[in-house]
């Protein structure tokens, strides 16, 4: 049932089909009898070249989710802790939980990760340098679409001095405007950061499963390479092929970004006209404040009336918000109409 629905609930790229990529994958369908390239060597080199780095600093896996789990395995120890923020994408927290990490959550401020707040709370909890700590920063933030507030250098210095590894989830970085600062610019100077990127979002390859980490941390790189050796064919043939192609097709990326910006602005205008507040977003989704008594009921209404799936933010422990992926204009218009008619029934 879900595969046939219009999916505006998982921030997938449903905007423009990557026809070139699909053609390419079809041409290679007959190769499913062969193994993928061992250790993702070709793709690693390609990613390294793209970022002007060494291939040894690139780790490839089945999406950020798998690589976040690897990171938790690598740093697992008695009393290990994950410091994350409230109301944030939860996969590292879930991974950490399964590996018995202590989980600490820092509140957001005005829907943003606030660096001063993060540092001041960390000062109260992580004085023991022997304790393995991962700070998870989701930037741009899911589900609010905001970028971090405050001095990134200050955060990096604090974490460096206190032996805290920062896992910087930049799943939506490619969508962001020039206001966004990636951790990439700090990779050379700090070996305590891991940058996570994915082919699941702007590149439109969520079903293929491919993402990567960039880091200069020798300790982690050694462990990741051991995991890769134990699972030398973890990333499938088609994902490797498509990801290699995708990096060459920056024209597609630019088209998706442009369409995303246009449709997002349109959607936001329509919602604002109806007096709904949307949080300005640097991503491919908009999070909307509703005053409905039940967003669960509202999401069900959108699905029942239009076959469109949207996300109720209670999944992030937030009441009163829904998150909608920026999709095709005709589908966003349907969401706007559904909000209008639902509000007409319940609000006035
Ligand atoms: C912030 C964030 N990180 C990671 C992921 C998962 O990425 P991947 O498909 O590469 O595992 C998502 C997917 O929604 C996400 O929103």
mmCIF file of C-alpha atoms and ligand atoms in Angstrom:
data_model
loop_
_atom_site.group_PDB
_atom_site.id
_atom_site.type_symbol
_atom_site.label_atom_id
_atom_site.label_comp_id
_atom_site.label_asym_id
_atom_site.label_seq_id
_atom_site.Cartn_x
_atom_site.Cartn_y
_atom_site.Cartn_z
ATOM 1 C CA UNK A 1 0.000 0.000 0.000
ATOM 2 C CA UNK A 2 2.693 2.521 1.007
ATOM 3 C CA UNK A 3 4.791 2.079 -2.127
ATOM 4 C CA UNK A 4 1.791 3.138 -4.232
ATOM 5 C CA UNK A 5 1.189 6.247 -2.146
ATOM 6 C CA UNK A 6 2.671 9.683 -2.706
ATOM 7 C CA UNK A 7 5.436 9.721 -0.160
ATOM 8 C CA UNK A 8 5.983 13.155 1.333
ATOM 9 C CA UNK A 9 6.937 11.665 4.690
ATOM 10 C CA UNK A 10 10.553 10.508 4.274
ATOM 11 C CA UNK A 11 12.278 13.451 2.588
ATOM 12 C CA UNK A 12 13.011 11.455 -0.519
ATOM 13 C CA UNK A 13 13.619 13.200 -3.811
ATOM 14 C CA UNK A 14 10.363 12.818 -5.724
ATOM 15 C CA UNK A 15 10.912 15.998 -7.713
ATOM 16 C CA UNK A 16 12.708 15.013 -10.881
ATOM 17 C CA UNK A 17 13.433 11.470 -12.072
ATOM 18 C CA UNK A 18 17.092 10.931 -12.835
ATOM 19 C CA UNK A 19 16.426 9.420 -16.256
ATOM 20 C CA UNK A 20 20.085 9.090 -17.179
ATOM 21 C CA UNK A 21 20.762 7.110 -14.026
ATOM 22 C CA UNK A 22 17.734 4.875 -14.470
ATOM 23 C CA UNK A 23 18.789 4.115 -18.076
ATOM 24 C CA UNK A 24 22.254 3.289 -16.858
ATOM 25 C CA UNK A 25 20.975 0.968 -14.140
ATOM 26 C CA UNK A 26 18.752 -0.830 -16.649
ATOM 27 C CA UNK A 27 21.734 -1.371 -18.933
ATOM 28 C CA UNK A 28 23.596 -2.980 -16.061
ATOM 29 C CA UNK A 29 20.682 -5.119 -14.838
ATOM 30 C CA UNK A 30 22.155 -8.177 -16.539
ATOM 31 C CA UNK A 31 25.261 -7.876 -14.335
ATOM 32 C CA UNK A 32 23.470 -8.878 -11.155
ATOM 33 C CA UNK A 33 25.301 -12.194 -11.214
ATOM 34 C CA UNK A 34 28.606 -10.526 -10.346
ATOM 35 C CA UNK A 35 29.837 -9.212 -6.990
ATOM 36 C CA UNK A 36 30.247 -5.498 -6.405
ATOM 37 C CA UNK A 37 33.745 -4.077 -6.403
ATOM 38 C CA UNK A 38 35.480 -5.145 -3.180
ATOM 39 C CA UNK A 39 35.869 -2.465 -0.489
ATOM 40 C CA UNK A 40 34.126 0.145 -2.650
ATOM 41 C CA UNK A 41 37.547 1.134 -4.004
ATOM 42 C CA UNK A 42 36.414 2.948 -7.166
ATOM 43 C CA UNK A 43 33.659 4.861 -5.410
ATOM 44 C CA UNK A 44 35.946 5.835 -2.527
ATOM 45 C CA UNK A 45 38.447 7.273 -4.994
ATOM 46 C CA UNK A 46 35.676 9.135 -6.779
ATOM 47 C CA UNK A 47 34.359 10.678 -3.560
ATOM 48 C CA UNK A 48 37.896 11.557 -2.463
ATOM 49 C CA UNK A 49 38.556 13.299 -5.789
ATOM 50 C CA UNK A 50 35.259 15.182 -5.515
ATOM 51 C CA UNK A 51 36.308 16.612 -2.134
ATOM 52 C CA UNK A 52 40.030 16.849 -2.981
ATOM 53 C CA UNK A 53 40.898 14.434 -0.205
ATOM 54 C CA UNK A 54 42.687 11.114 0.087
ATOM 55 C CA UNK A 55 40.646 7.920 -0.451
ATOM 56 C CA UNK A 56 41.907 6.647 2.912
ATOM 57 C CA UNK A 57 39.775 9.307 4.610
ATOM 58 C CA UNK A 58 36.551 8.081 2.995
ATOM 59 C CA UNK A 59 34.364 5.271 4.342
ATOM 60 C CA UNK A 60 31.434 4.046 2.245
ATOM 61 C CA UNK A 61 28.404 2.186 3.555
ATOM 62 C CA UNK A 62 24.706 1.448 3.127
ATOM 63 C CA UNK A 63 23.625 4.973 3.948
ATOM 64 C CA UNK A 64 24.332 7.205 6.926
ATOM 65 C CA UNK A 65 22.227 4.965 9.146
ATOM 66 C CA UNK A 66 24.568 2.014 8.755
ATOM 67 C CA UNK A 67 27.632 4.202 9.176
ATOM 68 C CA UNK A 68 26.230 5.789 12.331
ATOM 69 C CA UNK A 69 25.807 2.286 13.692
ATOM 70 C CA UNK A 70 29.421 1.424 12.773
ATOM 71 C CA UNK A 71 30.544 4.559 14.597
ATOM 72 C CA UNK A 72 28.654 3.475 17.700
ATOM 73 C CA UNK A 73 30.210 0.008 17.473
ATOM 74 C CA UNK A 74 33.677 1.536 17.075
ATOM 75 C CA UNK A 75 33.397 3.716 20.172
ATOM 76 C CA UNK A 76 31.426 1.338 22.340
ATOM 77 C CA UNK A 77 32.793 0.903 25.869
ATOM 78 C CA UNK A 78 31.555 0.863 29.444
ATOM 79 C CA UNK A 79 29.942 4.247 30.217
ATOM 80 C CA UNK A 80 30.155 5.415 26.610
ATOM 81 C CA UNK A 81 27.734 8.228 25.863
ATOM 82 C CA UNK A 82 25.904 9.797 22.986
ATOM 83 C CA UNK A 83 25.070 13.444 23.340
ATOM 84 C CA UNK A 84 22.349 14.480 20.956
ATOM 85 C CA UNK A 85 19.612 17.092 20.830
ATOM 86 C CA UNK A 86 15.955 16.738 21.706
ATOM 87 C CA UNK A 87 13.445 16.461 18.853
ATOM 88 C CA UNK A 88 16.033 15.347 16.328
ATOM 89 C CA UNK A 89 16.522 12.515 13.833
ATOM 90 C CA UNK A 90 16.910 9.543 16.101
ATOM 91 C CA UNK A 91 18.853 6.824 14.344
ATOM 92 C CA UNK A 92 22.170 7.285 16.144
ATOM 93 C CA UNK A 93 20.275 7.395 19.417
ATOM 94 C CA UNK A 94 18.530 4.114 18.564
ATOM 95 C CA UNK A 95 21.852 2.556 17.493
ATOM 96 C CA UNK A 96 23.498 3.761 20.690
ATOM 97 C CA UNK A 97 20.647 2.481 22.768
ATOM 98 C CA UNK A 98 21.013 -0.987 21.280
ATOM 99 C CA UNK A 99 24.712 -0.900 22.234
ATOM 100 C CA UNK A 100 24.031 0.271 25.797
ATOM 101 C CA UNK A 101 25.260 3.835 25.431
ATOM 102 C CA UNK A 102 24.071 6.446 27.896
ATOM 103 C CA UNK A 103 21.992 8.912 25.917
ATOM 104 C CA UNK A 104 21.995 12.583 26.838
ATOM 105 C CA UNK A 105 19.704 15.061 25.133
ATOM 106 C CA UNK A 106 20.170 18.800 24.898
ATOM 107 C CA UNK A 107 17.130 20.998 24.178
ATOM 108 C CA UNK A 108 16.866 23.020 20.997
ATOM 109 C CA UNK A 109 16.379 26.764 21.096
ATOM 110 C CA UNK A 110 13.882 28.311 18.666
ATOM 111 C CA UNK A 111 13.924 25.109 16.619
ATOM 112 C CA UNK A 112 17.725 25.288 16.228
ATOM 113 C CA UNK A 113 20.747 23.605 17.718
ATOM 114 C CA UNK A 114 22.309 26.350 19.799
ATOM 115 C CA UNK A 115 26.062 25.932 20.245
ATOM 116 C CA UNK A 116 26.304 27.923 23.499
ATOM 117 C CA UNK A 117 23.614 25.760 25.016
ATOM 118 C CA UNK A 118 25.295 22.554 23.777
ATOM 119 C CA UNK A 119 28.663 23.582 25.253
ATOM 120 C CA UNK A 120 27.237 24.761 28.554
ATOM 121 C CA UNK A 121 25.306 21.518 29.057
ATOM 122 C CA UNK A 122 28.281 19.404 27.984
ATOM 123 C CA UNK A 123 30.389 21.186 30.603
ATOM 124 C CA UNK A 124 28.090 19.806 33.269
ATOM 125 C CA UNK A 125 28.272 16.202 32.068
ATOM 126 C CA UNK A 126 31.453 15.183 30.333
ATOM 127 C CA UNK A 127 34.479 16.065 32.400
ATOM 128 C CA UNK A 128 35.857 12.498 32.263
ATOM 129 C CA UNK A 129 38.184 12.375 29.242
ATOM 130 C CA UNK A 130 38.499 8.603 29.469
ATOM 131 C CA UNK A 131 34.832 8.239 28.743
ATOM 132 C CA UNK A 132 34.026 7.719 25.039
ATOM 133 C CA UNK A 133 31.589 10.411 23.910
ATOM 134 C CA UNK A 134 29.923 11.036 20.583
ATOM 135 C CA UNK A 135 28.224 14.361 19.986
ATOM 136 C CA UNK A 136 25.601 13.998 17.239
ATOM 137 C CA UNK A 137 24.870 17.218 15.373
ATOM 138 C CA UNK A 138 22.253 17.146 12.642
ATOM 139 C CA UNK A 139 22.974 20.112 10.398
ATOM 140 C CA UNK A 140 20.750 21.072 8.601
ATOM 141 C CA UNK A 141 18.381 19.808 11.227
ATOM 142 C CA UNK A 142 15.741 17.157 10.712
ATOM 143 C CA UNK A 143 12.817 17.764 11.333
ATOM 144 C CA UNK A 144 13.076 21.567 11.562
ATOM 145 C CA UNK A 145 15.234 22.271 8.514
ATOM 146 C CA UNK A 146 17.275 24.875 10.421
ATOM 147 C CA UNK A 147 21.035 25.321 10.587
ATOM 148 C CA UNK A 148 23.097 25.487 13.761
ATOM 149 C CA UNK A 149 23.192 28.715 15.676
ATOM 150 C CA UNK A 150 26.549 29.891 17.054
ATOM 151 C CA UNK A 151 30.256 29.425 16.600
ATOM 152 C CA UNK A 152 31.171 26.071 15.173
ATOM 153 C CA UNK A 153 34.847 26.680 15.947
ATOM 154 C CA UNK A 154 34.042 27.095 19.613
ATOM 155 C CA UNK A 155 32.225 23.767 19.590
ATOM 156 C CA UNK A 156 35.069 22.059 17.752
ATOM 157 C CA UNK A 157 37.654 23.428 20.165
ATOM 158 C CA UNK A 158 35.650 22.365 23.184
ATOM 159 C CA UNK A 159 35.119 18.854 21.812
ATOM 160 C CA UNK A 160 38.757 18.558 20.732
ATOM 161 C CA UNK A 161 40.018 19.528 24.195
ATOM 162 C CA UNK A 162 37.645 17.032 25.794
ATOM 163 C CA UNK A 163 38.226 14.114 23.388
ATOM 164 C CA UNK A 164 34.649 14.158 22.148
ATOM 165 C CA UNK A 165 33.964 12.824 18.658
ATOM 166 C CA UNK A 166 31.499 14.939 16.678
ATOM 167 C CA UNK A 167 29.316 13.000 14.262
ATOM 168 C CA UNK A 168 28.129 15.699 11.901
ATOM 169 C CA UNK A 169 25.108 14.488 9.959
ATOM 170 C CA UNK A 170 24.930 16.581 6.787
ATOM 171 C CA UNK A 171 22.290 14.488 4.997
ATOM 172 C CA UNK A 172 20.626 17.643 3.619
ATOM 173 C CA UNK A 173 23.738 19.782 3.056
ATOM 174 C CA UNK A 174 23.397 19.890 -0.718
ATOM 175 C CA UNK A 175 20.013 21.612 -0.437
ATOM 176 C CA UNK A 176 21.214 24.358 1.887
ATOM 177 C CA UNK A 177 21.833 27.982 0.955
ATOM 178 C CA UNK A 178 25.100 29.881 1.375
ATOM 179 C CA UNK A 179 24.100 30.564 5.024
ATOM 180 C CA UNK A 180 25.022 26.963 5.787
ATOM 181 C CA UNK A 181 28.601 26.121 6.791
ATOM 182 C CA UNK A 182 29.653 22.538 6.311
ATOM 183 C CA UNK A 183 32.084 20.791 8.625
ATOM 184 C CA UNK A 184 34.161 20.155 5.473
ATOM 185 C CA UNK A 185 36.107 23.351 6.015
ATOM 186 C CA UNK A 186 37.310 22.053 9.402
ATOM 187 C CA UNK A 187 38.325 18.540 8.380
ATOM 188 C CA UNK A 188 41.970 19.414 7.841
ATOM 189 C CA UNK A 189 42.354 21.050 11.243
ATOM 190 C CA UNK A 190 40.356 18.723 13.493
ATOM 191 C CA UNK A 191 40.614 14.964 13.631
ATOM 192 C CA UNK A 192 37.696 14.616 16.050
ATOM 193 C CA UNK A 193 34.990 15.189 13.439
ATOM 194 C CA UNK A 194 33.216 12.731 11.200
ATOM 195 C CA UNK A 195 31.142 14.188 8.387
ATOM 196 C CA UNK A 196 28.292 12.014 7.158
ATOM 197 C CA UNK A 197 26.762 12.525 3.708
ATOM 198 C CA UNK A 198 24.294 10.471 1.684
ATOM 199 C CA UNK A 199 23.117 9.709 -1.832
ATOM 200 C CA UNK A 200 19.587 9.196 -0.448
ATOM 201 C CA UNK A 201 18.409 12.796 -0.621
ATOM 202 C CA UNK A 202 19.260 15.255 -3.385
ATOM 203 C CA UNK A 203 20.792 12.503 -5.564
ATOM 204 C CA UNK A 204 17.511 10.572 -5.485
ATOM 205 C CA UNK A 205 18.955 7.164 -4.585
ATOM 206 C CA UNK A 206 17.317 6.350 -1.236
ATOM 207 C CA UNK A 207 16.280 2.874 -2.373
ATOM 208 C CA UNK A 208 19.800 1.958 -3.441
ATOM 209 C CA UNK A 209 21.334 2.670 -0.005
ATOM 210 C CA UNK A 210 24.637 4.485 -0.187
ATOM 211 C CA UNK A 211 26.293 7.052 2.041
ATOM 212 C CA UNK A 212 29.779 7.940 3.222
ATOM 213 C CA UNK A 213 31.859 9.335 6.047
ATOM 214 C CA UNK A 214 34.781 11.734 5.783
ATOM 215 C CA UNK A 215 37.220 11.865 8.667
ATOM 216 C CA UNK A 216 40.903 12.142 9.514
ATOM 217 C CA UNK A 217 40.574 10.239 12.775
ATOM 218 C CA UNK A 218 43.174 7.453 12.546
ATOM 219 C CA UNK A 219 41.698 5.405 15.376
ATOM 220 C CA UNK A 220 38.265 5.322 13.742
ATOM 221 C CA UNK A 221 39.630 4.843 10.233
ATOM 222 C CA UNK A 222 41.532 1.750 11.355
ATOM 223 C CA UNK A 223 38.408 0.272 12.900
ATOM 224 C CA UNK A 224 36.192 1.188 9.935
ATOM 225 C CA UNK A 225 38.689 -0.441 7.598
ATOM 226 C CA UNK A 226 38.535 -3.600 9.698
ATOM 227 C CA UNK A 227 34.727 -3.593 9.447
ATOM 228 C CA UNK A 228 34.999 -3.025 5.691
ATOM 229 C CA UNK A 229 37.408 -5.972 5.399
ATOM 230 C CA UNK A 230 34.951 -8.143 7.286
ATOM 231 C CA UNK A 231 32.174 -7.002 4.905
ATOM 232 C CA UNK A 232 34.057 -6.226 1.691
ATOM 233 C CA UNK A 233 30.933 -6.238 -0.498
ATOM 234 C CA UNK A 234 28.566 -4.369 1.832
ATOM 235 C CA UNK A 235 27.508 -1.790 -0.765
ATOM 236 C CA UNK A 236 25.755 -3.437 -3.705
ATOM 237 C CA UNK A 237 26.850 -3.219 -7.320
ATOM 238 C CA UNK A 238 24.062 -0.840 -8.411
ATOM 239 C CA UNK A 239 24.535 1.540 -5.514
ATOM 240 C CA UNK A 240 28.264 1.785 -6.268
ATOM 241 C CA UNK A 241 27.623 2.330 -9.941
ATOM 242 C CA UNK A 242 24.859 4.897 -9.391
ATOM 243 C CA UNK A 243 26.790 6.854 -6.771
ATOM 244 C CA UNK A 244 29.843 7.063 -9.041
ATOM 245 C CA UNK A 245 27.602 8.330 -11.859
ATOM 246 C CA UNK A 246 25.742 10.722 -9.582
ATOM 247 C CA UNK A 247 28.842 12.660 -8.632
ATOM 248 C CA UNK A 248 29.509 13.231 -12.334
ATOM 249 C CA UNK A 249 25.999 14.524 -12.945
ATOM 250 C CA UNK A 250 26.028 17.820 -11.091
ATOM 251 C CA UNK A 251 23.621 19.242 -13.683
ATOM 252 C CA UNK A 252 20.897 16.978 -12.288
ATOM 253 C CA UNK A 253 21.759 18.099 -8.775
ATOM 254 C CA UNK A 254 21.427 21.760 -9.752
ATOM 255 C CA UNK A 255 18.044 21.094 -11.399
ATOM 256 C CA UNK A 256 16.724 19.316 -8.296
ATOM 257 C CA UNK A 257 17.918 22.119 -6.022
ATOM 258 C CA UNK A 258 16.317 24.783 -8.182
ATOM 259 C CA UNK A 259 12.991 22.939 -8.383
ATOM 260 C CA UNK A 260 13.120 22.287 -4.636
ATOM 261 C CA UNK A 261 13.616 25.989 -3.872
ATOM 262 C CA UNK A 262 10.806 27.051 -6.228
ATOM 263 C CA UNK A 263 8.305 24.519 -4.882
ATOM 264 C CA UNK A 264 9.273 25.175 -1.268
ATOM 265 C CA UNK A 265 8.743 28.932 -1.673
ATOM 266 C CA UNK A 266 5.396 28.281 -3.373
ATOM 267 C CA UNK A 267 4.264 25.866 -0.644
ATOM 268 C CA UNK A 268 5.323 28.241 2.109
ATOM 269 C CA UNK A 269 3.444 31.153 0.518
ATOM 270 C CA UNK A 270 0.236 29.124 0.230
ATOM 271 C CA UNK A 271 0.487 27.986 3.852
ATOM 272 C CA UNK A 272 1.279 31.462 5.136
ATOM 273 C CA UNK A 273 -1.779 32.737 3.239
ATOM 274 C CA UNK A 274 -3.805 30.270 5.312
ATOM 275 C CA UNK A 275 -2.164 31.574 8.507
ATOM 276 C CA UNK A 276 -0.037 28.515 9.145
ATOM 277 C CA UNK A 277 3.475 29.093 10.426
ATOM 278 C CA UNK A 278 6.247 27.176 8.612
ATOM 279 C CA UNK A 279 9.772 27.070 9.938
ATOM 280 C CA UNK A 280 12.125 28.497 7.270
ATOM 281 C CA UNK A 281 13.964 25.469 5.966
ATOM 282 C CA UNK A 282 17.381 24.860 4.374
ATOM 283 C CA UNK A 283 16.302 21.402 3.230
ATOM 284 C CA UNK A 284 13.817 19.538 1.033
ATOM 285 C CA UNK A 285 11.031 19.619 3.607
ATOM 286 C CA UNK A 286 8.913 22.133 5.484
ATOM 287 C CA UNK A 287 7.748 21.709 9.052
ATOM 288 C CA UNK A 288 4.405 23.304 9.707
ATOM 289 C CA UNK A 289 2.915 24.345 13.027
ATOM 290 C CA UNK A 290 -0.675 23.256 13.180
ATOM 291 C CA UNK A 291 -3.270 24.029 15.792
ATOM 292 C CA UNK A 292 -5.175 20.805 15.213
ATOM 293 C CA UNK A 293 -6.129 18.815 18.267
ATOM 294 C CA UNK A 294 -4.784 15.641 16.640
ATOM 295 C CA UNK A 295 -2.098 15.644 13.968
ATOM 296 C CA UNK A 296 -2.421 11.888 13.792
ATOM 297 C CA UNK A 297 -5.994 12.393 12.670
ATOM 298 C CA UNK A 298 -4.910 15.134 10.259
ATOM 299 C CA UNK A 299 -2.182 12.972 8.647
ATOM 300 C CA UNK A 300 -4.734 10.194 8.263
ATOM 301 C CA UNK A 301 -7.112 12.679 6.625
ATOM 302 C CA UNK A 302 -4.447 13.725 4.086
ATOM 303 C CA UNK A 303 -3.806 10.076 3.314
ATOM 304 C CA UNK A 304 -7.470 9.069 3.074
ATOM 305 C CA UNK A 305 -8.443 11.997 0.867
ATOM 306 C CA UNK A 306 -5.342 12.251 -1.364
ATOM 307 C CA UNK A 307 -3.252 9.107 -0.905
ATOM 308 C CA UNK A 308 -0.429 11.349 0.336
ATOM 309 C CA UNK A 309 1.747 10.406 3.301
ATOM 310 C CA UNK A 310 3.116 13.200 5.498
ATOM 311 C CA UNK A 311 4.987 13.002 8.810
ATOM 312 C CA UNK A 312 3.470 13.643 12.195
ATOM 313 C CA UNK A 313 6.282 15.154 14.297
ATOM 314 C CA UNK A 314 5.220 13.294 17.443
ATOM 315 C CA UNK A 315 7.705 10.730 16.095
ATOM 316 C CA UNK A 316 10.347 13.272 17.168
ATOM 317 C CA UNK A 317 8.582 13.887 20.444
ATOM 318 C CA UNK A 318 7.152 17.192 19.248
ATOM 319 C CA UNK A 319 3.497 18.019 19.541
ATOM 320 C CA UNK A 320 1.733 20.338 17.116
ATOM 321 C CA UNK A 321 3.867 20.007 13.973
ATOM 322 C CA UNK A 322 3.771 18.056 10.739
ATOM 323 C CA UNK A 323 6.643 17.713 8.298
ATOM 324 C CA UNK A 324 6.041 17.642 4.561
ATOM 325 C CA UNK A 325 8.681 16.742 1.972
ATOM 326 C CA UNK A 326 8.901 19.166 -0.934
ATOM 327 C CA UNK A 327 7.441 17.194 -3.798
ATOM 328 C CA UNK A 328 5.823 18.027 -7.099
ATOM 329 C CA UNK A 329 3.711 21.208 -7.112
ATOM 330 C CA UNK A 330 0.456 19.373 -7.834
ATOM 331 C CA UNK A 331 0.984 17.205 -4.735
ATOM 332 C CA UNK A 332 1.871 20.167 -2.550
ATOM 333 C CA UNK A 333 -1.293 21.879 -3.778
ATOM 334 C CA UNK A 334 -3.249 18.821 -2.669
ATOM 335 C CA UNK A 335 -1.694 19.088 0.793
ATOM 336 C CA UNK A 336 -2.618 22.780 0.925
ATOM 337 C CA UNK A 337 -6.218 21.961 -0.052
ATOM 338 C CA UNK A 338 -6.347 19.187 2.540
ATOM 339 C CA UNK A 339 -5.060 21.543 5.261
ATOM 340 C CA UNK A 340 -7.645 24.117 4.236
ATOM 341 C CA UNK A 341 -10.564 21.719 4.258
ATOM 342 C CA UNK A 342 -9.427 19.972 7.455
ATOM 343 C CA UNK A 343 -8.968 23.328 9.177
ATOM 344 C CA UNK A 344 -12.413 24.342 7.909
ATOM 345 C CA UNK A 345 -13.886 21.303 9.637
ATOM 346 C CA UNK A 346 -11.971 21.585 12.891
ATOM 347 C CA UNK A 347 -10.640 25.107 13.348
ATOM 348 C CA UNK A 348 -13.450 27.522 12.641
HETATM 349 C C1 LIG B 1 19.234 13.617 9.220
HETATM 350 C C2 LIG B 1 19.239 12.301 8.515
HETATM 351 N N1 LIG B 1 20.330 11.532 8.582
HETATM 352 C C3 LIG B 1 20.377 10.352 7.981
HETATM 353 C C4 LIG B 1 19.306 9.865 7.278
HETATM 354 C C5 LIG B 1 19.400 8.515 6.646
HETATM 355 O O1 LIG B 1 20.236 8.579 5.542
HETATM 356 P P1 LIG B 1 20.601 7.259 4.744
HETATM 357 O O2 LIG B 1 19.487 6.975 3.803
HETATM 358 O O3 LIG B 1 21.879 7.637 4.077
HETATM 359 O O4 LIG B 1 20.787 6.165 5.742
HETATM 360 C C6 LIG B 1 18.143 10.622 7.178
HETATM 361 C C7 LIG B 1 16.980 10.118 6.442
HETATM 362 O O5 LIG B 1 15.884 10.583 6.493
HETATM 363 C C8 LIG B 1 18.098 11.872 7.827
HETATM 364 O O6 LIG B 1 17.015 12.636 7.803
#
